mmCIF file with all atom_site columns, C-alpha atoms and ligand atoms in Angstrom:
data_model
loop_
_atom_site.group_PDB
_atom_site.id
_atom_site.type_symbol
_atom_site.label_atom_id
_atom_site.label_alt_id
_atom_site.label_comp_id
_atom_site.label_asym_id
_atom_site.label_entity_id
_atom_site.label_seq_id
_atom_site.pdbx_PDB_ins_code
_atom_site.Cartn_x
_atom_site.Cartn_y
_atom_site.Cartn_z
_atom_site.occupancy
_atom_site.B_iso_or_equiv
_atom_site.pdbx_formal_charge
_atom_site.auth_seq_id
_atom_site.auth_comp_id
_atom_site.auth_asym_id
_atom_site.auth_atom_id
_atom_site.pdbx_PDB_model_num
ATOM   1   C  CA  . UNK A 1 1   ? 79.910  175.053 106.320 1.00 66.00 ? 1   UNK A CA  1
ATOM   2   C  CA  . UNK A 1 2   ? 79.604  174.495 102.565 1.00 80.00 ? 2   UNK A CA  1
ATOM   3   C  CA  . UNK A 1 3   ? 81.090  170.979 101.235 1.00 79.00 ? 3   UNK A CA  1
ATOM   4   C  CA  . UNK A 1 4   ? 83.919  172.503 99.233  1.00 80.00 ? 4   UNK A CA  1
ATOM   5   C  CA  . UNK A 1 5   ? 85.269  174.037 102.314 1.00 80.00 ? 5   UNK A CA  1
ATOM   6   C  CA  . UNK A 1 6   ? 84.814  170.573 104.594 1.00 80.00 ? 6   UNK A CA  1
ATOM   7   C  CA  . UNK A 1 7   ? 86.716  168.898 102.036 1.00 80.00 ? 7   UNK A CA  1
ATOM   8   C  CA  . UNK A 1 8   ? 89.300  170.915 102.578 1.00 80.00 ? 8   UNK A CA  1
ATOM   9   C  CA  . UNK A 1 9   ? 89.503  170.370 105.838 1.00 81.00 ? 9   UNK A CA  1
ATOM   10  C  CA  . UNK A 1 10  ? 89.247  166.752 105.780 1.00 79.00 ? 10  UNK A CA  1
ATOM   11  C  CA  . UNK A 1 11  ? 92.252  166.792 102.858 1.00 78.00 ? 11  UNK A CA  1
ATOM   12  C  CA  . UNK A 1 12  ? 94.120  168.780 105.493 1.00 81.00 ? 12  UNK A CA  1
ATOM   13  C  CA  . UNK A 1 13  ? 93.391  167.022 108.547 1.00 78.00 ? 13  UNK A CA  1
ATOM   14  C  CA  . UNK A 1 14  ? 94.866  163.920 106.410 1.00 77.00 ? 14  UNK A CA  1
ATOM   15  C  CA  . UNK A 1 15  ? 97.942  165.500 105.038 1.00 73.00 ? 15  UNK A CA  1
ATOM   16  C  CA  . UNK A 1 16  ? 98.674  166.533 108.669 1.00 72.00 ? 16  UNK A CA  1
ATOM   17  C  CA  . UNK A 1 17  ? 97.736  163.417 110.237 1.00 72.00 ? 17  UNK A CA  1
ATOM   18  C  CA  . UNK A 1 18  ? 99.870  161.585 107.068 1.00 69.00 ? 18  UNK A CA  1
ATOM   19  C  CA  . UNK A 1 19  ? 103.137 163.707 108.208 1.00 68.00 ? 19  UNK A CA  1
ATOM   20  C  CA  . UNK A 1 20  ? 103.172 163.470 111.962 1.00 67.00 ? 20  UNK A CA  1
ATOM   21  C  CA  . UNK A 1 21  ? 102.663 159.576 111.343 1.00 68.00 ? 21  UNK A CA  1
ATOM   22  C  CA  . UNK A 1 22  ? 106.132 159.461 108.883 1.00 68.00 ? 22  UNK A CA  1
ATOM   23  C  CA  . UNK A 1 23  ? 107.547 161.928 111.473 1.00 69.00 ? 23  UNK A CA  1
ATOM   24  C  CA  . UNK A 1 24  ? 107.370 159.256 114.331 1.00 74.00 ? 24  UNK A CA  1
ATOM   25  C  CA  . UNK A 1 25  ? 110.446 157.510 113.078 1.00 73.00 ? 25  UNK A CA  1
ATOM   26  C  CA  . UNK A 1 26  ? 112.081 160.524 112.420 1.00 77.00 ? 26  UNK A CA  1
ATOM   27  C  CA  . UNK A 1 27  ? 111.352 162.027 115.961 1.00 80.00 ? 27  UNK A CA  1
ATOM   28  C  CA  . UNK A 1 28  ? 112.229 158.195 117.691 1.00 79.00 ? 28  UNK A CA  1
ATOM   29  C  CA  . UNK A 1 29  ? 115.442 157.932 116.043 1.00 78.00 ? 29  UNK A CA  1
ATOM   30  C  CA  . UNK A 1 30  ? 116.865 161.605 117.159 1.00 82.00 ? 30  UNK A CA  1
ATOM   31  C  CA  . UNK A 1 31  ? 115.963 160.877 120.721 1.00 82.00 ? 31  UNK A CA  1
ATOM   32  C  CA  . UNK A 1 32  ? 117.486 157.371 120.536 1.00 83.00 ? 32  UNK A CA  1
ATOM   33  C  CA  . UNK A 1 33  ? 120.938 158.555 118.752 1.00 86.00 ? 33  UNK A CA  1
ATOM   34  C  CA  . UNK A 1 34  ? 121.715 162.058 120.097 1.00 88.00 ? 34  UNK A CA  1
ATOM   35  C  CA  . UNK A 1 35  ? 124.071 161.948 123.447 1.00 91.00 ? 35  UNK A CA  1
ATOM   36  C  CA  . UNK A 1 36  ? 127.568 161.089 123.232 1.00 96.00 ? 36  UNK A CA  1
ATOM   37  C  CA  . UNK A 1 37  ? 128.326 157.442 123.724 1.00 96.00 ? 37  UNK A CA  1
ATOM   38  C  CA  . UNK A 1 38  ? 131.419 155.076 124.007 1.00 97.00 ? 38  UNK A CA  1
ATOM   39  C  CA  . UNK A 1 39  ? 132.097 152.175 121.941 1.00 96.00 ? 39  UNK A CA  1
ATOM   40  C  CA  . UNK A 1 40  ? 135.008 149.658 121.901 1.00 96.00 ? 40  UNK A CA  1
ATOM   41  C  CA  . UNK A 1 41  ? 136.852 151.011 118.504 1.00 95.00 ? 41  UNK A CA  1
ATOM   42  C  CA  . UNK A 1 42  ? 137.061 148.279 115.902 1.00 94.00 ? 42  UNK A CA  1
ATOM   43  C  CA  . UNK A 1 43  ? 141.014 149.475 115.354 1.00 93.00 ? 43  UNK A CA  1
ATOM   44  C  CA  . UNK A 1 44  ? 142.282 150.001 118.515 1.00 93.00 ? 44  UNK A CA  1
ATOM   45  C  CA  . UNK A 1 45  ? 139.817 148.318 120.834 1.00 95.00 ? 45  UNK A CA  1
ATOM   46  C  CA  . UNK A 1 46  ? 140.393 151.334 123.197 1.00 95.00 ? 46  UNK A CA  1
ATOM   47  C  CA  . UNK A 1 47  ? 137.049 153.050 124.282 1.00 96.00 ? 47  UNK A CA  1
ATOM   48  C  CA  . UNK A 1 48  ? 136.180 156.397 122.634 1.00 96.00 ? 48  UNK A CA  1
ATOM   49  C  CA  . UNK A 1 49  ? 133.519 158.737 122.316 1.00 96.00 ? 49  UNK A CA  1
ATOM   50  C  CA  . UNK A 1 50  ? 131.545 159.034 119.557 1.00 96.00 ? 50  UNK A CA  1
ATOM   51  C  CA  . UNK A 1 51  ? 128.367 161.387 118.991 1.00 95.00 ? 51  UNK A CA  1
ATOM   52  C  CA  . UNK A 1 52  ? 125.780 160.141 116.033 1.00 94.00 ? 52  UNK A CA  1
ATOM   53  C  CA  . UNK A 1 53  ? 124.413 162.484 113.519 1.00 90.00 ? 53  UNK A CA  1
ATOM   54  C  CA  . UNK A 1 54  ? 121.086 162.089 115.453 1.00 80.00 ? 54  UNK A CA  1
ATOM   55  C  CA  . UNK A 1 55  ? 119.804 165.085 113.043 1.00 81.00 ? 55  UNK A CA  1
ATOM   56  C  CA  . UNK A 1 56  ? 120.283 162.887 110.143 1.00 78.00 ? 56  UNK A CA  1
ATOM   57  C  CA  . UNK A 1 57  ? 119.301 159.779 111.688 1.00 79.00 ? 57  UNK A CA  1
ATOM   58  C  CA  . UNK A 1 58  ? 115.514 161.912 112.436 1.00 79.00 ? 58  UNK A CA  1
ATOM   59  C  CA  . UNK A 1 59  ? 115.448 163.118 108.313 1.00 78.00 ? 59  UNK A CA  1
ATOM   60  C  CA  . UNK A 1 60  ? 116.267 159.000 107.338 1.00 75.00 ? 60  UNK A CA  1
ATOM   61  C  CA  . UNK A 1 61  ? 113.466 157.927 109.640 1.00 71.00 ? 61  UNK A CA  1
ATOM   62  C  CA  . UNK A 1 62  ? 111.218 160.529 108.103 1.00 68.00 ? 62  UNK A CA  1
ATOM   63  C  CA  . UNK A 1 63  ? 111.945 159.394 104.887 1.00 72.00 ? 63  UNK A CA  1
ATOM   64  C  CA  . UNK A 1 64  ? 112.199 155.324 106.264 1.00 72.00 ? 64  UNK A CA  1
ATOM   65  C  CA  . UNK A 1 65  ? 115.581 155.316 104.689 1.00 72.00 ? 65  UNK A CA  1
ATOM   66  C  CA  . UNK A 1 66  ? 117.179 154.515 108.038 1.00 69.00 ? 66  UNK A CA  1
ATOM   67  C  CA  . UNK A 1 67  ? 120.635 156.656 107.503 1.00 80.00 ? 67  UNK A CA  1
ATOM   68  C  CA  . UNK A 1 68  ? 123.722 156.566 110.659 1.00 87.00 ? 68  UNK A CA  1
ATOM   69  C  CA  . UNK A 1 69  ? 126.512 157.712 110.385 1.00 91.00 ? 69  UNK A CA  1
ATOM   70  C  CA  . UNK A 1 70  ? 129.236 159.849 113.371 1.00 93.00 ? 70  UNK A CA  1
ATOM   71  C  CA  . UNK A 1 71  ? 128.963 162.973 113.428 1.00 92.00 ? 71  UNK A CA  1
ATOM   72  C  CA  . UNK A 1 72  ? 132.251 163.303 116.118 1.00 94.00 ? 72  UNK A CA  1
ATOM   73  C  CA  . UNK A 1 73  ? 134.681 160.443 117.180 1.00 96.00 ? 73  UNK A CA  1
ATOM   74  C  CA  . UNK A 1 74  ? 137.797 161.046 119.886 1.00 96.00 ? 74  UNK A CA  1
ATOM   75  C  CA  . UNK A 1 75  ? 140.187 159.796 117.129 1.00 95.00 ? 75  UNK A CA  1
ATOM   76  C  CA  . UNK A 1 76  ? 139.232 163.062 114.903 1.00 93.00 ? 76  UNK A CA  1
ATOM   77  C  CA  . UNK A 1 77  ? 140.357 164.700 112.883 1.00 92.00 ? 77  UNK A CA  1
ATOM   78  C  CA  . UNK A 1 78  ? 143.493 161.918 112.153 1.00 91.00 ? 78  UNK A CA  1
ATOM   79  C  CA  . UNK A 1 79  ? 140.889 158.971 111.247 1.00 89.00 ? 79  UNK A CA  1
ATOM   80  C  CA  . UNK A 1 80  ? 138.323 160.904 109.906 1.00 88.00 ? 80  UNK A CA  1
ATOM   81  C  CA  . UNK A 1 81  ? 138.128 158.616 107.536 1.00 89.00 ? 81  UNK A CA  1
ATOM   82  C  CA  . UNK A 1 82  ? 137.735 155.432 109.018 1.00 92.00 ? 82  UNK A CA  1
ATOM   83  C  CA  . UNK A 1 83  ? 135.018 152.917 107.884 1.00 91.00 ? 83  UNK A CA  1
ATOM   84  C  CA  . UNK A 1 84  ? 133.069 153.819 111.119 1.00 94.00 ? 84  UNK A CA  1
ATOM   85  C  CA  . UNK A 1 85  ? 132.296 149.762 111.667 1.00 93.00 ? 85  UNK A CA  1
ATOM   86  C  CA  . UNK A 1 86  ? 131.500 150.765 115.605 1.00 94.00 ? 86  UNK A CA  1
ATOM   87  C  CA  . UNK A 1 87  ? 128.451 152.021 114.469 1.00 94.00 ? 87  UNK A CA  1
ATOM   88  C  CA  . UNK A 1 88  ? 127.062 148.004 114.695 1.00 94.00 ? 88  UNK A CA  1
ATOM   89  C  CA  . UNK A 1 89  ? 127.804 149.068 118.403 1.00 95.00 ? 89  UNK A CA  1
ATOM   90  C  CA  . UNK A 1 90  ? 125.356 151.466 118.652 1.00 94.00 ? 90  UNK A CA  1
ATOM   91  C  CA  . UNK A 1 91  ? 122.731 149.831 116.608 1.00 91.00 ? 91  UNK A CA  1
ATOM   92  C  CA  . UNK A 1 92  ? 123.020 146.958 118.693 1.00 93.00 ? 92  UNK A CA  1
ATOM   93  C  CA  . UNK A 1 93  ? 122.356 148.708 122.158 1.00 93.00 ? 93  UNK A CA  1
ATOM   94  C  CA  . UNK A 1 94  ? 121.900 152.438 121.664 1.00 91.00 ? 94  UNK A CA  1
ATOM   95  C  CA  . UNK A 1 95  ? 120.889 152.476 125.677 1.00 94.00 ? 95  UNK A CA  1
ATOM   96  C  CA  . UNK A 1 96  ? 123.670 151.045 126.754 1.00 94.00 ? 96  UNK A CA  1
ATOM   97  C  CA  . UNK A 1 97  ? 126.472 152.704 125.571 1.00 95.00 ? 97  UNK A CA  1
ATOM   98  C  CA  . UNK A 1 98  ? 125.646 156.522 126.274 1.00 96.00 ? 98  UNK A CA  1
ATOM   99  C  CA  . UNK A 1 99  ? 128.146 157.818 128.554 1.00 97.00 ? 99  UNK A CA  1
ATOM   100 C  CA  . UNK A 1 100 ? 125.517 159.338 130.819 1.00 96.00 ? 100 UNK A CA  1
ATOM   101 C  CA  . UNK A 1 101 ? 123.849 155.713 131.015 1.00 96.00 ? 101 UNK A CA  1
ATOM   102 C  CA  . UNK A 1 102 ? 127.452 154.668 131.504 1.00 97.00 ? 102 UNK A CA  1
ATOM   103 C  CA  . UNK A 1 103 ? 128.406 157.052 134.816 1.00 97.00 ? 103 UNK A CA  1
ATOM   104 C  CA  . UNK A 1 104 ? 124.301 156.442 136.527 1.00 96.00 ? 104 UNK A CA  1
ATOM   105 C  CA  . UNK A 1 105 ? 125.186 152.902 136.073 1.00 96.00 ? 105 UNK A CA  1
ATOM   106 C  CA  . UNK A 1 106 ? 128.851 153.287 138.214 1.00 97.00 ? 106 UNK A CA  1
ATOM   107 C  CA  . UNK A 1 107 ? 127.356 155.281 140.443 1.00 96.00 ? 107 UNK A CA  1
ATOM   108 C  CA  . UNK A 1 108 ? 124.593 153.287 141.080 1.00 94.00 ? 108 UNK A CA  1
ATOM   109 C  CA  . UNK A 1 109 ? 124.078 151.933 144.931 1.00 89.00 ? 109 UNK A CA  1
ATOM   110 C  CA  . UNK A 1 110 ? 127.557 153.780 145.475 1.00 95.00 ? 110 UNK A CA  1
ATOM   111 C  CA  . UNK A 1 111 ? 128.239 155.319 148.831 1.00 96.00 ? 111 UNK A CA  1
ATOM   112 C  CA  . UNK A 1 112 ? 131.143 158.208 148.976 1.00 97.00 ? 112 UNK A CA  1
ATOM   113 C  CA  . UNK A 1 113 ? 134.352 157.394 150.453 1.00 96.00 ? 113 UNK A CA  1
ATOM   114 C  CA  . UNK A 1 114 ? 134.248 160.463 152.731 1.00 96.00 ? 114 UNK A CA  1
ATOM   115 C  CA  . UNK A 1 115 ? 130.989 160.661 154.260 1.00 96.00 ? 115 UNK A CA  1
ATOM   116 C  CA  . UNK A 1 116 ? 129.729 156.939 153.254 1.00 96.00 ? 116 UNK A CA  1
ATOM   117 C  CA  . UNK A 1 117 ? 126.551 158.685 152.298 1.00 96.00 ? 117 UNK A CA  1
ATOM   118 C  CA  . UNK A 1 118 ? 124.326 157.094 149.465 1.00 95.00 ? 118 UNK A CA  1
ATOM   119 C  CA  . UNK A 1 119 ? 125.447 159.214 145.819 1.00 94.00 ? 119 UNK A CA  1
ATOM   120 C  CA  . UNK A 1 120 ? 121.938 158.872 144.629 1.00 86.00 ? 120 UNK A CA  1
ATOM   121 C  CA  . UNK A 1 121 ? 120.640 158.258 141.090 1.00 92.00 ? 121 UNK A CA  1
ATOM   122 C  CA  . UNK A 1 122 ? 122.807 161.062 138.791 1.00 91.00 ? 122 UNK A CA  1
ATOM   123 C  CA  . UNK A 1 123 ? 120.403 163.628 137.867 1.00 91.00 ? 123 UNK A CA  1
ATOM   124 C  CA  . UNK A 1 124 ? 120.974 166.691 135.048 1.00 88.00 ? 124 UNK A CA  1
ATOM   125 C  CA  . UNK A 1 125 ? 120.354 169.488 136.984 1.00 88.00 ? 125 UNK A CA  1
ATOM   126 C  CA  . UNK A 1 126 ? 121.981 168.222 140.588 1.00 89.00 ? 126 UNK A CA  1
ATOM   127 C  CA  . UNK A 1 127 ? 125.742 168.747 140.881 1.00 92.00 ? 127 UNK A CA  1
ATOM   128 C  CA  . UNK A 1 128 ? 127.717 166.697 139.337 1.00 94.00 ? 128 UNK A CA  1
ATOM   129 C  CA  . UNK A 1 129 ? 129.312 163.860 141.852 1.00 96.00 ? 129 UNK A CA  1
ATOM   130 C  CA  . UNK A 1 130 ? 133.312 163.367 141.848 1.00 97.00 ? 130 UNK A CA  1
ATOM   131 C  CA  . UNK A 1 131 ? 135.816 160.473 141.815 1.00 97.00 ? 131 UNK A CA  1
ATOM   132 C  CA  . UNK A 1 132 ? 138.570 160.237 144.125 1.00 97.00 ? 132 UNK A CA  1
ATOM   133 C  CA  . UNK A 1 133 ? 142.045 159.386 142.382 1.00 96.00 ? 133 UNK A CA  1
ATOM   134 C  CA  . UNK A 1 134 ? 145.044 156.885 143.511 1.00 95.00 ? 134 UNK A CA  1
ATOM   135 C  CA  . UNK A 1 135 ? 146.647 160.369 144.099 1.00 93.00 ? 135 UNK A CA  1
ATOM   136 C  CA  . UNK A 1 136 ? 144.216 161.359 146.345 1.00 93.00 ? 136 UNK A CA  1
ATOM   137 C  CA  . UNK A 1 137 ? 142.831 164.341 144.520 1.00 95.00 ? 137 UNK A CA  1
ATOM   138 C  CA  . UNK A 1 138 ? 138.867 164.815 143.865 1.00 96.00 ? 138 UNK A CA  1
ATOM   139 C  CA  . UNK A 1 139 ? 137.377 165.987 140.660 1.00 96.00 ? 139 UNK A CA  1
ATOM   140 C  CA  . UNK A 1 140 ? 134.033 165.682 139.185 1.00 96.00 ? 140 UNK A CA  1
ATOM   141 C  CA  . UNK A 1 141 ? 133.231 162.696 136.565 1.00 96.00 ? 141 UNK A CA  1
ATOM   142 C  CA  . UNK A 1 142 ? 132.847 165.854 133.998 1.00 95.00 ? 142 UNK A CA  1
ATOM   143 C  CA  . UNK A 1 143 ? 136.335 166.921 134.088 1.00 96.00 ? 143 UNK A CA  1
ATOM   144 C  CA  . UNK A 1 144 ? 137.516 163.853 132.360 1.00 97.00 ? 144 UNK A CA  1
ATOM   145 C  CA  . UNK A 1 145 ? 137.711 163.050 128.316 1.00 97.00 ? 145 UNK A CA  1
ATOM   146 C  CA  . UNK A 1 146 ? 134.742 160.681 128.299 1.00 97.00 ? 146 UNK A CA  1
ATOM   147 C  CA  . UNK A 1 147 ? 136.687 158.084 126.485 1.00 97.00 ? 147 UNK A CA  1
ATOM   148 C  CA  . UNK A 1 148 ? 139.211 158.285 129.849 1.00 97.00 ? 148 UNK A CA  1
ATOM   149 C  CA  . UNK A 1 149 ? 135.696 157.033 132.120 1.00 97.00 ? 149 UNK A CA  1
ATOM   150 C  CA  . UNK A 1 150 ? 136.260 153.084 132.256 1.00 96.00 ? 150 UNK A CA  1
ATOM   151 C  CA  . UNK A 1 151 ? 139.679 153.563 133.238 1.00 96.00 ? 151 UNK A CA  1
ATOM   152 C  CA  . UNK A 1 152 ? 138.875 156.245 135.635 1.00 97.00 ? 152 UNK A CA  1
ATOM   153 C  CA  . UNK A 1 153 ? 136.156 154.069 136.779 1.00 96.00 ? 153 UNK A CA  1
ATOM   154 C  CA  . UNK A 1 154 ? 138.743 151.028 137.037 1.00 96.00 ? 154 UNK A CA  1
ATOM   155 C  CA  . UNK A 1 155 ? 141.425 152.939 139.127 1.00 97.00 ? 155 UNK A CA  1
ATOM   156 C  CA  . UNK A 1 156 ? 138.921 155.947 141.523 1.00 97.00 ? 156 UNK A CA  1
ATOM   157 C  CA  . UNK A 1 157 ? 136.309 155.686 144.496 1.00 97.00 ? 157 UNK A CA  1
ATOM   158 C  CA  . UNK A 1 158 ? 133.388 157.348 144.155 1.00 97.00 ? 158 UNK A CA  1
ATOM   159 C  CA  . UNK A 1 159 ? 132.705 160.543 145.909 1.00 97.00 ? 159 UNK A CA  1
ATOM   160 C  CA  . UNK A 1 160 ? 129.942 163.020 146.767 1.00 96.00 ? 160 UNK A CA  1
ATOM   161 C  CA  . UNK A 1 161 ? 129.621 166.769 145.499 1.00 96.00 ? 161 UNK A CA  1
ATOM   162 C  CA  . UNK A 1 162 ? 129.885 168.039 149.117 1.00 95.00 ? 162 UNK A CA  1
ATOM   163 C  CA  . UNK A 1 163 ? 132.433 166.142 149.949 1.00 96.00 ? 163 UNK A CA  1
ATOM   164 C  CA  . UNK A 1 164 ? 134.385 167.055 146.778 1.00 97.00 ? 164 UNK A CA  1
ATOM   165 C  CA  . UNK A 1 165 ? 133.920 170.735 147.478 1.00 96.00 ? 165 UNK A CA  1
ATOM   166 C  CA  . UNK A 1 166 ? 135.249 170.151 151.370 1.00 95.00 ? 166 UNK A CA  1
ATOM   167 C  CA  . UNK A 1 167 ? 138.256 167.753 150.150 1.00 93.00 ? 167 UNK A CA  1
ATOM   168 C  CA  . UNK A 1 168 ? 139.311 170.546 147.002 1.00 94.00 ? 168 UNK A CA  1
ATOM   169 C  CA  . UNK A 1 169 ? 139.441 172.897 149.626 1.00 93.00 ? 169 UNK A CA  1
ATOM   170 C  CA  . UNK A 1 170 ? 140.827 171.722 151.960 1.00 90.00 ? 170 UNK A CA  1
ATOM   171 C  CA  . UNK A 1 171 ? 143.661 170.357 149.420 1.00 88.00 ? 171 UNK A CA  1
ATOM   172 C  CA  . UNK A 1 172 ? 144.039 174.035 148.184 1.00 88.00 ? 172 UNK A CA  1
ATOM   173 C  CA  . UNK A 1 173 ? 143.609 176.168 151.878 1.00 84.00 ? 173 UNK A CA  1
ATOM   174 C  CA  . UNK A 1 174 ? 145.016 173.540 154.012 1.00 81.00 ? 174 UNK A CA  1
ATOM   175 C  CA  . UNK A 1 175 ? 146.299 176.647 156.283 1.00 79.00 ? 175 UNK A CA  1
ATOM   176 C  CA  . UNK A 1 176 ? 142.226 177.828 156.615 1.00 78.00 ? 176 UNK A CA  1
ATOM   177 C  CA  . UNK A 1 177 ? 140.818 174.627 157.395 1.00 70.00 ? 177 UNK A CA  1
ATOM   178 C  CA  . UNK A 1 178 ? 140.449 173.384 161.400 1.00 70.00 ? 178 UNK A CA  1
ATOM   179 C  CA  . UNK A 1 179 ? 139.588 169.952 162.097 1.00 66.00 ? 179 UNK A CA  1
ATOM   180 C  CA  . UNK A 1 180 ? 137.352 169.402 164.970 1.00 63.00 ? 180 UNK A CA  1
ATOM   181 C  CA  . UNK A 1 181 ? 136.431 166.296 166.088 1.00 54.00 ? 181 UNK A CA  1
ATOM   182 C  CA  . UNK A 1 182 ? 133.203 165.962 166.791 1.00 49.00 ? 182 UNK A CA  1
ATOM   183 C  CA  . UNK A 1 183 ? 131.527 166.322 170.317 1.00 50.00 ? 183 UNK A CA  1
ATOM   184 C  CA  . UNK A 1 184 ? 128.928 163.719 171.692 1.00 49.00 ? 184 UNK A CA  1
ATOM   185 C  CA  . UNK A 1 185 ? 125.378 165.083 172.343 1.00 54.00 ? 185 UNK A CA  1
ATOM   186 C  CA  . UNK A 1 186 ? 124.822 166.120 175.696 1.00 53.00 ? 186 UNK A CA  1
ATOM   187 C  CA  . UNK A 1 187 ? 122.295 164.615 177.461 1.00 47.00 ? 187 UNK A CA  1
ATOM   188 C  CA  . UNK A 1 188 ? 122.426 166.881 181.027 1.00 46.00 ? 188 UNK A CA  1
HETATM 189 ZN ZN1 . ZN  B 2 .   ? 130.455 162.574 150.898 1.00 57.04 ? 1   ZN  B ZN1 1
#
């Protein structure tokens, strides 16, 4: 290999080492800011769901000009054009405030109120576990507005998938469903 040619490479090698080392940030901050999240709104101080324009937060830690700004907020379109203070929220504790971080946190050491079994830590790919309402009905954490979630947390019991899928239909065939009670183990 002639010099010219292993300069080159080392000139490379350098440029390429010099961009995945300002890429870091970049990388760190869309991982830390994508997700949508709740925050206490500075107007209102109602919860609502906001999502961060992680894309542009990854391109200002590229360029170490540290940029954050919403990219979708529950009180859009109306206050689109608010001074987007809660954004000190999410600075503050990025962790903390993601909604998923918010629902494995409520869940947490829970125990259904059908079966008393243990919900287990929430997972992405596992179905999703429910909530049962003052009204008695069962739906899954997903089908509310995520802003709705501390309230829904305040006022519902927690509730297993299985269970959920028994107790829905059960609520919507209660002519198909037979309850047996159930029989002790025989020993003889
Ligand atoms: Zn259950």
């Amino acid at each position: 290999m002639t010099i010219p040619v292993l300069i080159s490479l080392a000139v490379l090698a350098l440029a390429v080492g010099l961009f995945v080392f300002r890429a870091i940030p970049g990388i760190r901050a869309y991982f830390n800011y994508r997700g949508k999240r709740l925050i206490t709104c500075p107007e209102t101080h109602k919860a609502e769901a906001v999502d961060v324009a992680a894309g542009e937060a990854a391109v200002g830690g590229f360029l170490s000009e540290p940029t954050l700004r919403l990219r979708e907020c529950s009180r859009w379109p109306e206050r689109q054009d608010c001074g987007q203070e809660c954004l000190q929220q999410i600075e503050i504790d990025p962790v903390n405030c993601l909604v998923w971080n918010i629902v494995a946190k409520w869940y947490e050491e829970k125990s259904c109120s059908f079966c008393h079994k243990p919900i287990g830590p929430l997972r992405h790919l596992d179905h999703a576990p429910a909530v049962l309402g003052p009204d008695f009905k069962t739906a899954e954490w997903r089908e509310f507005r995520p802003e709705r979630l501390p309230d829904v947390f305040s006022t519902h019991q927690p509730v297993c998938w299985n269970c959920h899928v028994a107790e829905t239909f059960r609520r919507l065939h209660p002519g198909l469903v037979v309850d047996r009670a159930v029989e002790p183990k025989r020993t003889m």
